[in-house]
Amino acid sequence: MIKQEEAISIYFHIPFCISKCPYCDFNSIALSPIPEKKYTQALIEEIDYCVKYPLKNLGKRKVASIFFGGGTPSLFYPDSIAKCIEKVLSLFSPGPDMEVTLEVNPKTADRKELNELCAGGINRLSIGVQSFQDKFLKNLGRAHDSSDAVRVLEDAKMVGFSNISIDLIFGIPDQTLIDWERDLDYALSVNPEHLSVYNLTIEEKTPFRELQRQGKITLPDEDTQVRMYGLAQEMFTEAGYEQYEISNYASPGFRCTHNEGYWTLKEYLGFGAGAHSYLREGLYDKGWGTRWKNESDPFEYISRLSDECSVVTDKEQLTKEEAIKEAIFLGLRRMEGICLDDFEDRFGLSLDNTFSEVIPYLVKEDLISIKDGHIKLTNKGILLSDDVFLNFF
Amino acid sequence: MEKAKPRIRNFSIIAHIDHGKSTLADRFLELTGVLGQKGITPQFLDKMDIERERGITIKAQTVRLPYTSHDNETYILNLIDTPGHVDFSYEVSRSLAACEGAILVVDASQGVEAQTLANVYMAHDFDLTVLPVVNKIDLPSADPDKVRGEIEDLIGMESDDAILISAKEGIGIEDVLEAIIEKVPPPGGDRKAPLKALIFDSWFDSYQGAVVLIRIFDGTLRKGMNIQMMSSNKVFEVAKIGVFSPDMTEVAELSAGEVGFVIAGIKEVGDTRIGDTITCEDNPTGTPFPGFNVRKSMVFSGLYPAASGHFDLLRNALEKLQLNDSSFSYDPETSLALGFGFRCGFLGLLHMEVIQERLEREYGVGLVTTAPNVVYEVTTRSGEVLSVENPSNLPGTQDIAFISEPYVFATIYLPNTYLGSILRLCEEKRGIQREIKYHGTDNRVVLTYDLPLGEIVFDFYDKLKSLSRGYASFDYEDLDFRQSDMVKIDVLINGDIVDALSLITHRDSSYFRAKRLATKMKDLIPRQMFEVAIQAAIGKKIIARETIKPLRKNVTAKCYGGDITRKRKLLEKQKEGKKRMKQVGKVEIPQEAFLSILKT
């Protein structure tokens, strides 16, 4: 059963960067100077607007996590970040062990700022290291170099951050398995509490796609990428990290609360240009949850709020079928998989009966396994997870 | 005996595409006052849009031109236009058979082409008087002397008095008409003899039934007569007879030597076969016009509606089209990849294209067309002879005594420079050389070959054009069926035969074709979660194999930031794509992959 008082998560989107990475298709723009004051003001206004109008009964809810993502949120002054946190806490109450994460680009944070962020309420840093080798940082078109990464990691620890996550990318143009192993070694040597390991994906409409089309970049072949993925699994698990999602590893007790919320269909409110929100309101009457998206253009976003207009552009009420699909493809991303009892409680039907042909087929193909009342991806299934999900669609 | 009227001349125009046949015809119409100068549509004779666009004539047209000559006599000139393409050589032969003379139009800069040659040979066969005309002399590149030389060398014709004209500019047109009167003999025949009329074309008119174009060789045709089709013995009562001048004009009678139309309440054009002889039921002629043939479809292809649910629309369109053109056939068939459609038979490749285009254009049916194949004659061990129009209908190897394939007589005309590569091409395509004729002055060569039609339908024409950079011209007529070492290649995907992809080919090229097919399939089938084996086999023997390695990685790296909707919609879209896939065993193949294979 859904408890009304279940804690909610809050996301802030900061859509500005020093430079746009050629593989990135996120909602971000490279600008200088950035309209930090106006944007921060707009974020505050959006929270006020939301709590005043469409979501007025949310005020009593506890907050499980706050996440500043981007773009490059570390481009903002710690003061702006602190204002946002303050605003949230003035309207909601903090949950126990509330996680407050800021994404950091190694180029954009010095020790003083990190200190202020810590004081302002940030208790977790997610550092976009991507690689510890300059050659690959260059290949990725990143603005920072490896010394920036090493420095920021040291500073963060020095300042007192005790929950640090590192992002790494594999499958970078020209990267070999040995290069990747070197990055994994580096990452382990700095002892982060959490690691996210992403396979570089060439998205449509990015400069990388164009370069790929022209044959100007060569990615490691599929076999190598599969081995890279396996190597990370092997080395991190051996070092005592738990793989809890397709791309995420954590020391015991350090999973990312905020991201787990997405995968377990917890409610969240997103503020800022292009941010997404999800509430289960109406679960038992008109629908199976509501998702909406904000205006993506930061200037349009600012101007709408200053006119006291809604910034919501797309809103959808999920149907039961859609909610089931989401529960499956998000649930299976987690290594714990989907708890069959939870699924039945939530949707009033049993997963194995509903997919009585698909599940045995996937088990036979060694793509999923059923164990202890959970259905989860096998190692083979992880690598083919998008195909596995389609079987349930 | 009463002789035919003397002041009649029946003639055709022979020309290569774009050498100016239709423009010359337009000038004749203007000069004889049949059409005013103004407001005429250029290329009057090509009535269909497709004909005009492609510069070819599909249906023969005919027009009666009254002309007062320089000696002040008024003549009736019947211009019998001929269809202008290789697929219609039989139809051309019937149109030429209806004439006593032919104007040979040669472009003053392009010179003689293969199509021209083939038609001139045919005109000679019918003892027609051929009048050479050099057209487009107004063009800066015109070289009439060179062209005259070609006419003498290649056609072996006296060309001193070839008339130099420009149909476009109206130069020399009268000279041509005068030459027709002077040189083409008047028709013979006996107006009192039993009726003998040659059908050289027919089409369907929704109000009047079949409109039949005829040339009367003996006797007289009148309204109300009972006429008989000599090939089928079917009898019809004449409702209307007349001539085109250029519109349909009724006349009281048509007699020996004359050309015109007859309408007799005939509901199916299939009853008015080109080349058939019409006679009078009460007083039939003892000697039908020689050379009658029932045309058989030589090239087959599957036609499927592009939109599912348009099957009935397609069937109706085919029914209507067949009313006008009995030379194509259609039978329902089903295909794994394409669903319900028709296997259609055509006289040749152009005929196929024309039918397809008319279906799309005139009837608004979007079409998916499979690659064409020829018809094979299969003799079984029990001595039965089967016509196999679809490779998947070929009996098992153990039941086949031998297979025969259609051969054509091909004329290729090309510059000497390309001779080597074209000879190699003809050999590669299993051609049997008849003759190489060198043209003395201009480094041009005429090649004649017996070639399997199947090779022409496959890729001969494209190769000919590319090897000769477009300079070779090519014409063919059907010859006969010859026993050949043909084999059927089946395509298997993980052991399952995909019937739509079976093809019949000569054993010598089977390995090459099989390899090509398998490679292409490999490129088109997306990787699956398991290994996919593509095999090409003759009977049980595998002759080509390709393997599609299993997909090892299809995983979204990053799924956070809260944009769950986008990811869900992406998966939903992929699922929609999967639903459109065709399943062979458990292998999913996109329909586009099938199409791209079936179309080549």
Short mmCIF file of C-alpha atoms in Angstrom, two decimals, chain A residues 8 10 12 44 47-48 51 59-66 68 81-100 119-123 271:
data_model
loop_
_atom_site.label_atom_id
_atom_site.label_comp_id
_atom_site.label_asym_id
_atom_site.label_seq_id
_atom_site.Cartn_x
_atom_site.Cartn_y
_atom_site.Cartn_z
CA ILE A 8 9.46 12.91 -1.80
CA ILE A 10 13.46 17.16 -5.23
CA PHE A 12 17.02 21.07 -9.51
CA ILE A 44 12.65 29.94 -5.94
CA ILE A 47 8.82 26.32 -5.85
CA ASP A 48 6.56 29.01 -4.44
CA VAL A 51 3.28 24.93 -3.53
CA GLY A 59 3.88 21.06 1.89
CA LYS A 60 3.71 18.59 4.74
CA ARG A 61 5.79 15.97 2.97
CA LYS A 62 9.21 14.90 4.07
CA VAL A 63 12.13 15.16 1.66
CA ALA A 64 14.15 12.05 0.97
CA SER A 65 16.70 13.68 -1.30
CA ILE A 66 17.64 16.81 -3.15
CA PHE A 68 21.34 19.40 -8.26
CA ILE A 81 22.70 26.49 -4.20
CA ALA A 82 22.22 27.16 -0.50
CA LYS A 83 19.27 29.44 -1.27
CA CYS A 84 17.53 26.63 -3.11
CA ILE A 85 18.10 24.16 -0.30
CA GLU A 86 16.89 26.73 2.20
CA LYS A 87 13.76 27.33 0.19
CA VAL A 88 12.96 23.62 0.07
CA LEU A 89 13.46 23.25 3.77
CA SER A 90 11.26 26.23 4.49
CA LEU A 91 8.32 24.49 2.83
CA PHE A 92 9.04 20.79 3.36
CA SER A 93 10.60 18.99 6.25
CA PRO A 94 13.82 17.03 5.88
CA GLY A 95 13.52 13.28 6.03
CA PRO A 96 15.90 11.18 8.08
CA ASP A 97 19.33 10.99 6.39
CA MET A 98 18.23 13.39 3.71
CA GLU A 99 20.70 13.09 0.82
CA VAL A 100 21.67 16.36 -0.88
CA ALA A 119 28.16 24.45 4.91
CA GLY A 120 25.17 25.24 2.72
CA GLY A 121 23.76 21.75 3.11
CA ILE A 122 25.30 19.64 0.32
CA ASN A 123 26.31 16.27 1.77
CA PHE A 271 12.47 22.43 -10.71
#
